[in-house]
Short mmCIF file of C-alpha atoms in Angstrom, two decimals:
data_model
loop_
_atom_site.label_atom_id
_atom_site.label_comp_id
_atom_site.label_asym_id
_atom_site.label_seq_id
_atom_site.Cartn_x
_atom_site.Cartn_y
_atom_site.Cartn_z
CA MET Q 1 0.00 0.00 0.00
CA TRP Q 2 1.20 3.57 -0.78
CA LEU Q 3 0.30 6.46 1.52
CA LEU Q 4 0.28 10.16 0.55
CA GLU Q 5 0.30 12.29 3.73
CA ASP Q 6 2.16 15.59 4.28
CA SER Q 7 1.91 15.45 8.09
CA PRO Q 8 4.65 13.18 9.55
CA LEU Q 9 2.57 12.67 12.73
CA GLU Q 10 -0.58 11.61 10.88
CA ALA Q 11 1.52 9.44 8.56
CA GLN Q 12 3.00 7.71 11.60
CA VAL Q 13 -0.47 7.10 13.05
CA THR Q 14 -1.71 5.69 9.74
CA GLN Q 15 1.35 3.45 9.31
CA ALA Q 16 0.95 2.17 12.87
CA ALA Q 17 -2.67 1.28 12.20
CA LEU Q 18 -1.84 -0.65 9.01
CA ALA Q 19 1.61 -2.05 9.86
CA ALA Q 20 0.27 -5.35 11.16
CA SER Q 21 -1.36 -6.28 7.86
CA CYS Q 22 0.13 -4.04 5.15
CA ASP Q 23 3.49 -3.05 3.75
CA VAL Q 24 3.14 0.75 3.81
CA ARG Q 25 5.26 3.12 1.69
CA TRP Q 26 4.89 6.79 2.69
CA PHE Q 27 5.16 9.85 0.38
CA SER Q 28 5.01 13.43 1.70
CA ASP Q 29 4.17 15.08 -1.64
CA GLY Q 30 2.15 14.07 -4.70
CA ALA Q 31 4.81 14.81 -7.32
CA THR Q 32 7.26 12.33 -5.78
CA LEU Q 33 4.56 9.65 -5.64
CA VAL Q 34 3.65 10.14 -9.32
CA GLU Q 35 7.30 9.95 -10.36
CA ALA Q 36 7.76 6.73 -8.34
CA LEU Q 37 5.06 5.05 -10.43
CA GLY Q 38 7.45 5.10 -13.38
CA PHE Q 39 10.12 3.12 -11.50
CA HIS Q 40 8.26 0.77 -9.12
CA ALA Q 41 5.44 -1.73 -9.33
CA ALA Q 42 2.04 -0.22 -8.57
CA PRO Q 43 0.64 -0.91 -5.06
CA ASP Q 44 -2.53 -2.89 -4.29
CA VAL Q 45 -4.18 0.16 -2.68
CA MET Q 46 -3.48 3.90 -2.81
CA VAL Q 47 -4.39 5.95 0.35
CA LEU Q 48 -4.30 9.68 -0.41
CA ASP Q 49 -4.66 12.70 1.85
CA ARG Q 50 -7.19 14.95 0.09
CA GLU Q 51 -5.31 18.22 0.76
CA THR Q 52 -1.50 18.23 0.43
CA PRO Q 53 0.90 21.01 -0.64
CA GLY Q 54 1.78 21.05 -4.32
CA LEU Q 55 0.10 18.15 -6.10
CA THR Q 56 -2.96 17.36 -3.92
CA GLY Q 57 -4.48 13.97 -3.27
CA LEU Q 58 -7.42 14.89 -5.50
CA GLU Q 59 -5.06 15.73 -8.38
CA VAL Q 60 -3.11 12.48 -7.88
CA CYS Q 61 -6.41 10.57 -7.95
CA ARG Q 62 -7.41 12.21 -11.23
CA PHE Q 63 -3.95 11.43 -12.67
CA LEU Q 64 -4.30 7.75 -11.70
CA ARG Q 65 -7.70 7.49 -13.33
CA ALA Q 66 -6.47 9.20 -16.53
CA THR Q 67 -3.53 6.78 -16.91
CA PRO Q 68 -4.32 3.34 -18.37
CA VAL Q 69 -1.79 1.52 -16.20
CA THR Q 70 -3.38 2.77 -12.94
CA ALA Q 71 -6.94 3.44 -14.07
CA GLN Q 72 -8.35 0.51 -12.02
CA MET Q 73 -6.17 0.97 -8.92
CA PRO Q 74 -8.21 1.10 -5.64
CA VAL Q 75 -8.03 4.60 -4.09
CA LEU Q 76 -9.04 5.65 -0.55
CA LEU Q 77 -9.22 9.38 0.21
CA LEU Q 78 -8.47 10.71 3.70
CA THR Q 79 -10.01 14.06 4.58
CA SER Q 80 -11.18 16.22 7.44
CA HIS Q 81 -13.90 17.73 5.20
CA GLN Q 82 -17.23 16.03 5.75
CA ARG Q 83 -19.49 18.20 3.61
CA PRO Q 84 -21.53 16.25 1.04
CA GLU Q 85 -20.16 18.35 -1.82
CA ASP Q 86 -16.57 17.53 -0.72
CA VAL Q 87 -17.36 13.83 -0.70
CA ALA Q 88 -19.02 14.15 -4.11
CA GLU Q 89 -15.96 15.92 -5.49
CA GLY Q 90 -13.66 13.15 -4.23
CA LEU Q 91 -15.83 10.40 -5.70
CA ASP Q 92 -16.06 12.43 -8.91
CA ALA Q 93 -12.25 12.45 -9.07
CA GLY Q 94 -12.31 8.65 -9.10
CA ALA Q 95 -11.91 7.69 -5.42
CA ASN Q 96 -13.36 4.31 -4.47
CA ASP Q 97 -13.92 5.13 -0.79
CA TYR Q 98 -13.61 7.86 1.85
CA ALA Q 99 -12.30 7.95 5.46
CA PHE Q 100 -12.83 11.00 7.62
CA LYS Q 101 -10.18 12.35 10.02
CA PRO Q 102 -9.86 11.60 12.82
CA PHE Q 103 -10.53 8.00 11.93
CA ARG Q 104 -10.65 4.88 14.06
CA PRO Q 105 -7.74 2.57 13.23
CA SER Q 106 -10.00 -0.45 12.97
CA GLU Q 107 -12.24 1.38 10.50
CA LEU Q 108 -9.25 2.40 8.36
CA VAL Q 109 -7.89 -1.15 8.33
CA ALA Q 110 -11.29 -2.50 7.33
CA ARG Q 111 -11.67 -0.03 4.47
CA VAL Q 112 -8.14 -0.68 3.15
CA HIS Q 113 -8.63 -4.44 3.35
CA GLY Q 114 -11.97 -4.11 1.60
CA LEU Q 115 -10.42 -2.12 -1.24
CA ALA Q 116 -7.53 -4.61 -1.44
CA ARG Q 117 -9.99 -7.49 -1.79
CA TRP Q 118 -11.97 -5.53 -4.37
CA GLY Q 119 -8.79 -4.81 -6.30
CA ALA Q 120 -7.75 -8.44 -6.12
CA ARG Q 121 -11.13 -9.48 -7.50
CA GLN Q 122 -10.76 -6.93 -10.27
CA ARG Q 123 -7.33 -8.26 -11.12
CA GLN Q 124 -8.55 -11.82 -10.91
CA ASN Q 125 -11.46 -11.00 -13.19
CA ALA Q 126 -9.07 -9.31 -15.55
CA GLN Q 127 -6.80 -12.34 -15.46
CA GLU Q 128 -9.71 -14.66 -16.13
CA VAL Q 129 -10.87 -12.52 -19.00
CA ALA Q 130 -7.31 -12.42 -20.32
CA ALA Q 131 -7.06 -16.22 -20.03
CA LYS Q 132 -10.27 -16.67 -22.00
CA LEU Q 133 -9.08 -14.23 -24.60
CA GLU Q 134 -5.72 -15.99 -24.79
CA HIS Q 135 -7.46 -19.31 -25.33
CA ALA Q 136 -9.61 -17.75 -28.06
CA ARG Q 137 -6.56 -16.15 -29.70
CA GLN Q 138 -4.59 -19.37 -30.00
CA ASP Q 139 -5.76 -19.74 -33.59
CA LEU Q 140 -5.60 -16.01 -34.29
CA SER Q 141 -1.87 -15.30 -34.44
CA ILE Q 142 -2.30 -12.04 -36.32
CA ALA Q 143 -4.66 -10.67 -33.67
CA ARG Q 144 -2.29 -11.77 -30.88
CA SER Q 145 0.65 -10.02 -32.52
CA THR Q 146 -1.39 -6.84 -32.93
CA LEU Q 147 -2.40 -6.85 -29.25
CA GLU Q 148 1.21 -7.30 -28.14
CA GLU Q 149 2.22 -4.37 -30.26
CA VAL Q 150 -0.51 -2.26 -28.68
CA ARG Q 151 0.62 -3.22 -25.18
CA SER Q 152 4.23 -2.50 -26.07
CA ALA Q 153 3.25 0.87 -27.52
CA GLU Q 154 1.32 1.74 -24.35
CA ALA Q 155 4.31 0.82 -22.18
CA ARG Q 156 6.67 2.89 -24.35
CA ALA Q 157 4.27 5.82 -24.23
CA TRP Q 158 4.11 5.58 -20.44
CA ARG Q 159 7.87 5.44 -20.06
CA SER Q 160 8.34 8.26 -22.52
CA ASP Q 161 5.83 10.43 -20.68
CA GLN Q 162 7.56 9.79 -17.37
CA ARG Q 163 10.96 10.53 -18.93
CA PHE Q 164 9.76 13.84 -20.29
CA ARG Q 165 8.25 14.82 -16.95
CA LEU Q 166 11.49 14.18 -15.09
CA ALA Q 167 13.71 15.80 -17.72
CA ALA Q 168 11.54 18.91 -17.92
CA ARG Q 169 11.81 19.39 -14.17
CA ALA Q 170 15.58 18.84 -14.11
CA THR Q 171 16.64 21.19 -16.92
CA ARG Q 172 15.71 24.43 -18.63
CA ASP Q 173 16.50 22.96 -22.04
CA ALA Q 174 13.78 22.24 -24.58
CA ILE Q 175 13.22 18.47 -24.48
CA TRP Q 176 12.01 16.64 -27.57
CA GLU Q 177 11.47 13.10 -28.85
CA TRP Q 178 11.57 12.01 -32.49
CA ASP Q 179 9.44 9.13 -33.74
CA PRO Q 180 11.22 7.39 -36.66
CA GLU Q 181 8.02 5.75 -37.91
CA THR Q 182 6.07 9.00 -38.36
CA ASP Q 183 9.04 11.40 -38.65
CA SER Q 184 7.38 13.61 -36.03
CA LEU Q 185 8.55 15.54 -32.98
CA ASP Q 186 7.02 15.73 -29.53
CA TRP Q 187 8.18 18.75 -27.48
CA SER Q 188 7.88 19.19 -23.75
CA GLY Q 189 5.39 21.88 -22.75
CA SER Q 190 7.88 23.72 -20.51
CA THR Q 191 9.63 25.26 -23.54
CA GLN Q 192 6.66 27.25 -24.83
CA VAL Q 193 7.71 30.57 -23.25
CA VAL Q 194 11.28 30.43 -24.56
CA LEU Q 195 10.94 28.79 -27.97
CA GLY Q 196 7.22 28.93 -28.68
CA THR Q 197 6.99 25.15 -29.06
CA PRO Q 198 3.59 23.49 -29.17
CA SER Q 199 2.12 22.71 -25.77
CA ALA Q 200 0.85 19.28 -26.81
CA GLY Q 201 0.70 16.88 -29.72
CA ARG Q 202 3.21 15.71 -32.27
CA ILE Q 203 4.27 17.86 -35.20
CA SER Q 204 6.00 17.11 -38.46
CA ARG Q 205 9.76 17.33 -38.01
CA GLU Q 206 10.37 18.54 -41.55
CA ALA Q 207 7.70 21.27 -41.34
CA TRP Q 208 8.94 22.39 -37.93
CA TRP Q 209 12.54 22.57 -39.12
CA ARG Q 210 11.59 24.57 -42.21
CA GLU Q 211 9.68 27.01 -40.01
CA ARG Q 212 12.21 27.37 -37.19
CA ILE Q 213 15.75 26.64 -38.43
CA HIS Q 214 17.56 29.41 -40.29
CA PRO Q 215 17.50 28.78 -44.07
CA ASP Q 216 21.31 29.01 -44.27
CA ASP Q 217 21.67 26.30 -41.60
CA LEU Q 218 18.81 23.99 -42.58
CA ALA Q 219 20.66 21.89 -45.17
CA THR Q 220 23.58 21.25 -42.81
CA VAL Q 221 21.26 20.26 -39.96
CA ARG Q 222 19.30 17.90 -42.21
CA ARG Q 223 22.44 16.23 -43.52
CA SER Q 224 24.06 15.74 -40.12
CA PHE Q 225 20.83 14.35 -38.63
CA ARG Q 226 20.34 11.91 -41.52
CA GLU Q 227 23.96 10.73 -41.30
CA ALA Q 228 23.64 10.16 -37.55
CA ILE Q 229 20.39 8.18 -37.91
CA GLU Q 230 21.61 6.07 -40.81
CA GLY Q 231 25.03 5.48 -39.24
CA SER Q 232 25.99 3.72 -36.03
CA GLU Q 233 26.55 6.65 -33.69
CA GLU Q 234 24.69 6.83 -30.40
CA THR Q 235 24.59 10.63 -30.28
CA TRP Q 236 23.84 13.59 -32.55
CA GLN Q 237 24.65 17.23 -31.97
CA SER Q 238 24.25 20.43 -33.94
CA ALA Q 239 24.79 24.18 -33.50
CA HIS Q 240 22.57 26.46 -35.59
CA ARG Q 241 20.22 29.42 -35.56
CA PHE Q 242 16.65 28.95 -34.35
CA LEU Q 243 13.62 31.25 -34.55
CA GLY Q 244 12.55 32.00 -30.98
CA ALA Q 245 9.15 32.79 -29.54
CA GLU Q 246 9.74 36.57 -29.87
CA GLY Q 247 10.54 36.32 -33.57
CA THR Q 248 14.31 36.74 -33.21
CA TRP Q 249 17.04 34.34 -34.29
CA LEU Q 250 18.65 32.52 -31.38
CA ASP Q 251 21.95 30.66 -31.34
CA VAL Q 252 21.12 27.15 -30.11
CA GLU Q 253 22.87 23.83 -29.54
CA GLU Q 254 21.04 20.53 -29.89
CA ARG Q 255 22.18 17.19 -28.50
CA ALA Q 256 20.35 13.89 -28.85
CA PHE Q 257 20.76 10.25 -27.81
CA ILE Q 258 19.87 7.60 -30.39
CA VAL Q 259 18.37 4.29 -29.21
CA ARG Q 260 18.91 1.42 -31.66
CA ASP Q 261 17.53 -2.10 -31.89
CA SER Q 262 19.59 -5.28 -32.29
CA ARG Q 263 19.92 -4.63 -36.03
CA GLY Q 264 21.26 -1.11 -35.49
CA HIS Q 265 18.09 0.67 -36.62
CA ALA Q 266 17.14 3.86 -34.76
CA VAL Q 267 13.93 3.22 -32.81
CA GLN Q 268 13.90 6.28 -30.55
CA VAL Q 269 15.73 9.62 -30.42
CA VAL Q 270 15.48 11.87 -27.37
CA GLY Q 271 17.20 15.26 -27.43
CA ALA Q 272 17.47 18.70 -25.88
CA LEU Q 273 17.76 22.17 -27.38
CA GLN Q 274 19.62 24.86 -25.44
CA ASP Q 275 19.63 28.62 -26.06
CA VAL Q 276 23.32 29.72 -26.11
CA THR Q 277 22.77 33.20 -27.58
CA LEU Q 278 24.06 35.02 -24.52
CA ARG Q 279 27.09 32.73 -24.24
CA ARG Q 280 27.98 33.23 -27.91
CA HIS Q 281 27.68 37.00 -27.44
CA GLN Q 282 29.98 36.87 -24.43
CA GLU Q 283 32.48 34.72 -26.36
CA ALA Q 284 32.46 37.24 -29.23
CA GLU Q 285 33.06 40.09 -26.80
CA ALA Q 286 35.92 38.14 -25.24
CA ARG Q 287 37.48 37.63 -28.68
CA LYS Q 288 37.19 41.35 -29.36
CA ARG Q 289 38.94 42.11 -26.07
CA GLY Q 290 41.63 39.58 -26.91
CA ASP Q 291 42.18 41.17 -30.32
CA PHE Q 292 42.45 44.58 -28.68
CA GLU Q 293 44.98 43.29 -26.16
CA ARG Q 294 47.06 41.74 -28.93
CA GLN Q 295 47.04 45.07 -30.76
CA LEU Q 296 48.06 46.74 -27.53
CA ILE Q 297 51.03 44.39 -27.25
CA GLY Q 298 52.21 45.47 -30.68
CA ILE Q 299 51.80 49.14 -29.85
CA VAL Q 300 53.56 48.84 -26.51
CA SER Q 301 56.38 46.64 -27.76
CA HIS Q 302 57.19 48.76 -30.80
CA ASP Q 303 55.72 52.25 -30.54
CA LEU Q 304 56.60 52.80 -26.89
CA ARG Q 305 59.73 50.81 -26.09
CA ASN Q 306 61.70 52.07 -29.06
CA PRO Q 307 61.16 55.80 -28.32
CA LEU Q 308 61.86 55.23 -24.64
CA ALA Q 309 65.09 53.47 -25.50
CA ALA Q 310 66.11 56.43 -27.68
CA VAL Q 311 65.32 58.90 -24.87
CA HIS Q 312 67.28 56.81 -22.35
CA LEU Q 313 70.31 56.53 -24.64
CA SER Q 314 70.26 60.23 -25.48
CA ALA Q 315 70.02 61.22 -21.82
CA ASN Q 316 72.99 59.00 -20.92
CA LEU Q 317 75.07 60.53 -23.72
CA LEU Q 318 74.06 64.01 -22.63
CA LEU Q 319 75.07 63.24 -19.04
CA ARG Q 320 78.62 62.43 -20.22
CA ARG Q 321 79.11 65.81 -21.83
CA GLN Q 322 81.48 68.27 -20.22
CA GLY Q 323 80.35 71.62 -18.98
CA LEU Q 324 76.94 70.69 -17.57
CA THR Q 325 75.99 72.63 -14.48
CA ASP Q 326 74.78 70.84 -11.34
CA VAL Q 327 71.20 71.81 -12.12
CA GLN Q 328 71.48 70.47 -15.67
CA GLN Q 329 73.01 67.20 -14.44
CA LYS Q 330 70.14 66.75 -11.99
CA GLN Q 331 67.61 67.37 -14.73
CA VAL Q 332 69.26 64.86 -17.08
CA HIS Q 333 69.50 62.32 -14.27
CA ARG Q 334 65.79 62.81 -13.60
CA ILE Q 335 65.09 62.11 -17.28
CA ILE Q 336 67.07 58.86 -17.05
CA VAL Q 337 65.31 57.72 -13.88
CA SER Q 338 61.87 58.56 -15.26
CA THR Q 339 62.62 56.80 -18.53
CA GLU Q 340 63.77 53.67 -16.69
CA ARG Q 341 60.55 53.72 -14.65
CA ALA Q 342 58.49 54.06 -17.85
CA VAL Q 343 60.39 51.11 -19.37
CA ARG Q 344 59.55 49.01 -16.28
CA MET Q 345 55.88 50.00 -16.60
CA VAL Q 346 55.88 48.99 -20.27
CA ARG Q 347 57.50 45.67 -19.39
CA ASP Q 348 54.90 45.03 -16.67
CA LEU Q 349 52.08 45.81 -19.11
CA LEU Q 350 53.53 43.39 -21.65
CA ASP Q 351 53.91 40.62 -19.07
CA PHE Q 352 50.42 41.27 -17.69
CA THR Q 353 48.85 40.99 -21.15
CA GLN Q 354 50.76 37.81 -21.91
CA VAL Q 355 49.66 36.25 -18.63
CA ARG Q 356 45.99 37.15 -19.17
CA GLN Q 357 46.12 35.64 -22.67
CA GLY Q 358 47.89 32.51 -21.45
CA SER Q 359 50.90 33.18 -23.68
CA LEU Q 360 53.58 33.43 -20.98
CA VAL Q 361 56.36 31.20 -22.32
CA LEU Q 362 59.25 29.79 -20.27
CA ASN Q 363 62.68 28.91 -21.63
CA PRO Q 364 64.06 26.70 -18.86
CA ARG Q 365 67.71 25.66 -18.76
CA ASP Q 366 70.17 24.39 -16.17
CA MET Q 367 71.35 27.29 -14.01
CA ASP Q 368 72.39 28.41 -10.52
CA PHE Q 369 69.61 30.27 -8.74
CA HIS Q 370 72.03 31.83 -6.27
CA ALA Q 371 73.89 33.47 -9.18
CA VAL Q 372 70.65 35.04 -10.44
CA VAL Q 373 69.91 36.42 -6.96
CA GLU Q 374 73.43 37.81 -6.58
CA ALA Q 375 73.26 39.53 -9.98
CA ALA Q 376 69.86 41.04 -9.15
CA VAL Q 377 71.14 42.35 -5.81
CA GLU Q 378 74.16 43.93 -7.51
CA GLU Q 379 71.93 45.59 -10.08
CA ALA Q 380 69.60 46.91 -7.36
CA GLN Q 381 72.58 48.24 -5.41
CA VAL Q 382 73.79 50.19 -8.44
CA ALA Q 383 70.32 51.67 -8.92
CA ALA Q 384 70.06 52.58 -5.20
CA PRO Q 385 73.65 53.36 -4.10
CA GLY Q 386 72.54 54.94 -0.85
CA ARG Q 387 70.65 51.91 0.41
CA ALA Q 388 72.00 48.92 2.33
CA LEU Q 389 71.34 45.42 0.94
CA ALA Q 390 72.43 42.35 2.90
CA LEU Q 391 72.68 39.05 0.99
CA SER Q 392 73.15 35.54 2.39
CA VAL Q 393 73.45 32.40 0.21
CA SER Q 394 73.61 28.76 1.32
CA GLY Q 395 73.22 25.28 -0.14
CA ASP Q 396 73.01 23.95 -3.68
CA GLY Q 397 71.26 26.47 -5.98
CA ARG Q 398 71.30 24.38 -9.13
CA GLY Q 399 68.08 23.61 -10.98
CA THR Q 400 66.18 24.05 -14.25
CA TRP Q 401 64.47 27.44 -14.59
CA ASP Q 402 64.01 30.39 -16.93
CA ALA Q 403 66.84 32.68 -15.81
CA ASP Q 404 65.37 35.86 -17.31
CA ARG Q 405 61.96 35.33 -15.69
CA LEU Q 406 63.45 34.55 -12.28
CA SER Q 407 65.74 37.58 -12.55
CA GLN Q 408 62.58 39.63 -13.10
CA VAL Q 409 60.96 38.00 -10.04
CA VAL Q 410 63.92 38.84 -7.80
CA GLY Q 411 64.20 42.34 -9.26
CA ASN Q 412 60.50 43.08 -8.66
CA LEU Q 413 60.68 41.91 -5.05
CA LEU Q 414 63.86 43.92 -4.43
CA GLY Q 415 62.35 47.01 -6.03
CA ASN Q 416 59.23 46.61 -3.89
CA ALA Q 417 61.34 46.31 -0.71
CA LEU Q 418 63.50 49.33 -1.58
CA THR Q 419 60.46 51.44 -2.47
CA TYR Q 420 58.37 50.75 0.64
CA GLY Q 421 60.96 49.71 3.23
CA ASP Q 422 62.49 51.95 5.85
CA PRO Q 423 65.36 53.74 4.03
CA ASP Q 424 67.46 53.69 7.21
CA GLN Q 425 67.21 49.92 7.56
CA PRO Q 426 68.86 47.32 5.29
CA VAL Q 427 66.92 45.12 2.86
CA ARG Q 428 67.82 41.53 3.71
CA VAL Q 429 67.92 38.90 0.96
CA ARG Q 430 68.34 35.21 1.76
CA SER Q 431 68.72 32.48 -0.88
CA HIS Q 432 69.03 28.97 0.49
CA ALA Q 433 68.50 25.41 -0.69
CA GLN Q 434 66.09 22.68 0.33
CA PRO Q 435 66.24 18.99 -0.65
CA ASP Q 436 63.73 19.42 -3.49
CA GLY Q 437 64.03 23.12 -4.29
CA VAL Q 438 65.28 26.58 -3.40
CA VAL Q 439 63.84 29.36 -1.23
CA LEU Q 440 64.17 33.13 -1.64
CA GLU Q 441 63.29 35.53 1.17
CA VAL Q 442 63.25 39.32 0.74
CA HIS Q 443 62.74 41.28 3.97
CA ASN Q 444 62.38 44.96 4.69
CA ALA Q 445 61.59 46.95 7.82
CA GLY Q 446 59.12 49.81 7.89
CA LEU Q 447 55.37 50.27 7.88
CA PRO Q 448 53.55 46.91 7.65
CA ILE Q 449 51.12 45.96 4.94
CA PRO Q 450 47.57 46.31 6.34
CA ALA Q 451 46.06 42.92 7.22
CA HIS Q 452 42.99 43.48 5.01
CA LEU Q 453 45.25 43.99 1.96
CA LEU Q 454 47.36 40.85 2.37
CA PRO Q 455 44.82 38.42 0.80
CA ARG Q 456 44.61 40.61 -2.35
CA LEU Q 457 48.25 41.64 -2.49
CA PHE Q 458 49.10 39.55 -5.58
CA GLU Q 459 46.01 40.59 -7.56
CA PRO Q 460 46.30 43.02 -10.51
CA LEU Q 461 46.37 46.74 -9.65
CA GLU Q 462 46.59 46.05 -5.89
CA ARG Q 463 49.11 47.90 -3.74
CA GLY Q 464 50.23 47.07 -0.24
CA ALA Q 465 50.48 50.65 1.01
CA ALA Q 466 47.87 53.38 0.78
CA GLN Q 467 50.53 56.10 0.65
CA GLN Q 468 51.84 54.64 -2.62
CA GLU Q 469 49.43 56.80 -4.57
CA ARG Q 470 51.35 59.87 -3.43
CA ARG Q 471 54.82 58.57 -4.36
CA ALA Q 472 56.51 59.97 -7.45
CA ASP Q 473 58.03 56.57 -8.27
CA ARG Q 474 54.88 54.48 -7.82
CA SER Q 475 54.25 51.54 -10.15
CA ILE Q 476 51.02 50.62 -11.92
CA GLY Q 477 50.32 47.82 -9.44
CA LEU Q 478 51.23 44.83 -11.61
CA GLY Q 479 54.64 43.86 -10.22
CA LEU Q 480 53.51 41.43 -7.53
CA PHE Q 481 50.83 39.94 -9.79
CA ILE Q 482 53.53 39.21 -12.39
CA VAL Q 483 55.79 37.76 -9.69
CA ARG Q 484 53.09 35.31 -8.66
CA GLN Q 485 52.30 34.25 -12.22
CA MET Q 486 55.96 33.67 -13.09
CA VAL Q 487 56.55 31.70 -9.91
CA ARG Q 488 53.41 29.62 -10.54
CA ALA Q 489 54.57 28.97 -14.10
CA HIS Q 490 57.67 27.36 -12.55
CA GLY Q 491 55.47 25.25 -10.29
CA GLY Q 492 56.35 27.30 -7.21
CA THR Q 493 54.58 29.49 -4.64
CA VAL Q 494 55.05 33.03 -3.31
CA THR Q 495 53.66 34.30 -0.01
CA ALA Q 496 53.87 37.46 2.08
CA ARG Q 497 53.73 38.12 5.80
CA SER Q 498 53.88 41.52 7.44
CA SER Q 499 53.72 42.99 10.94
CA GLU Q 500 54.92 46.14 12.67
CA GLU Q 501 57.39 44.21 14.85
CA ALA Q 502 58.84 41.79 12.26
CA GLY Q 503 58.56 43.92 9.11
CA THR Q 504 57.57 42.53 5.71
CA THR Q 505 58.90 39.32 4.18
CA PHE Q 506 58.17 37.85 0.74
CA THR Q 507 58.99 34.14 0.41
CA VAL Q 508 59.37 32.30 -2.91
CA LEU Q 509 59.57 28.50 -3.02
CA LEU Q 510 60.69 26.92 -6.31
CA PRO Q 511 61.01 23.22 -7.20
CA ARG Q 512 64.24 22.32 -8.98
CA LEU Q 513 62.36 21.11 -12.08
CA PRO Q 514 59.51 23.04 -13.74
CA PRO Q 515 56.11 21.32 -14.24
CA ALA Q 516 55.40 19.52 -17.51
CA SER Q 517 52.77 22.12 -18.42
CA PRO Q 518 52.79 25.43 -16.54
CA PRO Q 519 49.46 26.29 -14.88
CA GLY Q 520 47.35 29.01 -16.44
CA PRO Q 521 46.62 32.31 -14.73
CA ARG Q 522 43.99 32.41 -12.04
CA PRO Q 523 40.82 34.33 -12.76
CA GLY Q 524 40.94 38.04 -11.96
#
């Protein structure tokens, strides 16, 4: 026996009353009960609460009576309504009997048993009738074959209906089924608002395609569908334009599963149509942005770096001339420093664009990491002669890395420490070895990085100090982002910790061998 009851307490009371003589299966909502009919054998008796949320007991009763498989199933309605018109409505819906709440357990058991016996007699009568018909059909093989086909068709129709119900609830796609015998389509009613599909009934596939598929795509869709049906594939898919409910062309994707018999003939095709117009638009916009970024790379790499290089070279030559006053030398030196800062900004923009496009390429070779760190420290010392840099190196620094990229990593971290560290305190650089890699630590004293900025420190355009906006030598906020991406491309990690007592320390951990395929950039 199956019980539909939304109240757990009343369901428990009902189960207790029937447990001694019935195997009771409880459902709290009508939709779940209806779906279960497609996967389990029907019960001997159905006991339905008249009023339940969602699909009510009355609606379930009407559904059972409208379905051939359950049309004769005994149904008992439970209700607290005792008005004659309520009882008449329940009987009108197809209920065999009524029990009013609160009911006496013995009365409920008697009514359920009575319906079970009635149902058994109905089934027995049906079996007897079927036996007589079977005896009469022994000499009528054609009639027997026709009846089996009808029964099989009814079972397929039932399963198909259940499949569509479940699929329509689980997805927003337009669900359809193609009948090879009639070359017709049956669409699920849930797609009417989006695609304007018929709410019921089968339609001619060819007529529907001519009406809805774009004329430029129709021939291709026809050919691919025919090849899939006539071939041996189990799936078919197509991307084309489809006329939507509002009269506009939509970009859609269709996917279908092909069921074949033992001879390989297609006997059923069930598919789904999805509106991908918005996604295609977003992909087109992304391609446009990518094209713009690639053009920007060309402009930056050629139209900016070359003039900056000429300015830098000219300023250096001018600085070597005799007879410049102190004021003139300072002005030329300022030109050189500003040009070098502009070159670094251009380089950061180029690296940032390459990372975002996934085109950051490594050229790994055998090298000594300690030597790269030492060279970067020497270069930073030349650029900042008045600052103190303390370097310590230990262990085996050999490994396989891209020397230029790691030199850029060390240089960016040193530049960051020199820019934001206490100018009266040394910047400490430590490069040491571990069994499976090397570690770089760059430490500076001074104001700490605020705790709320640390989680976003390596994101594009983030800066670790609010006062950076007022500095004449500020960067564009890409240096640490580029550091992280280059370290990740080597299979390593970079972290930062900062406090007022301990200062700020950036730590880079690199494996001695790069990964087989460098990871792509993280979103953002």
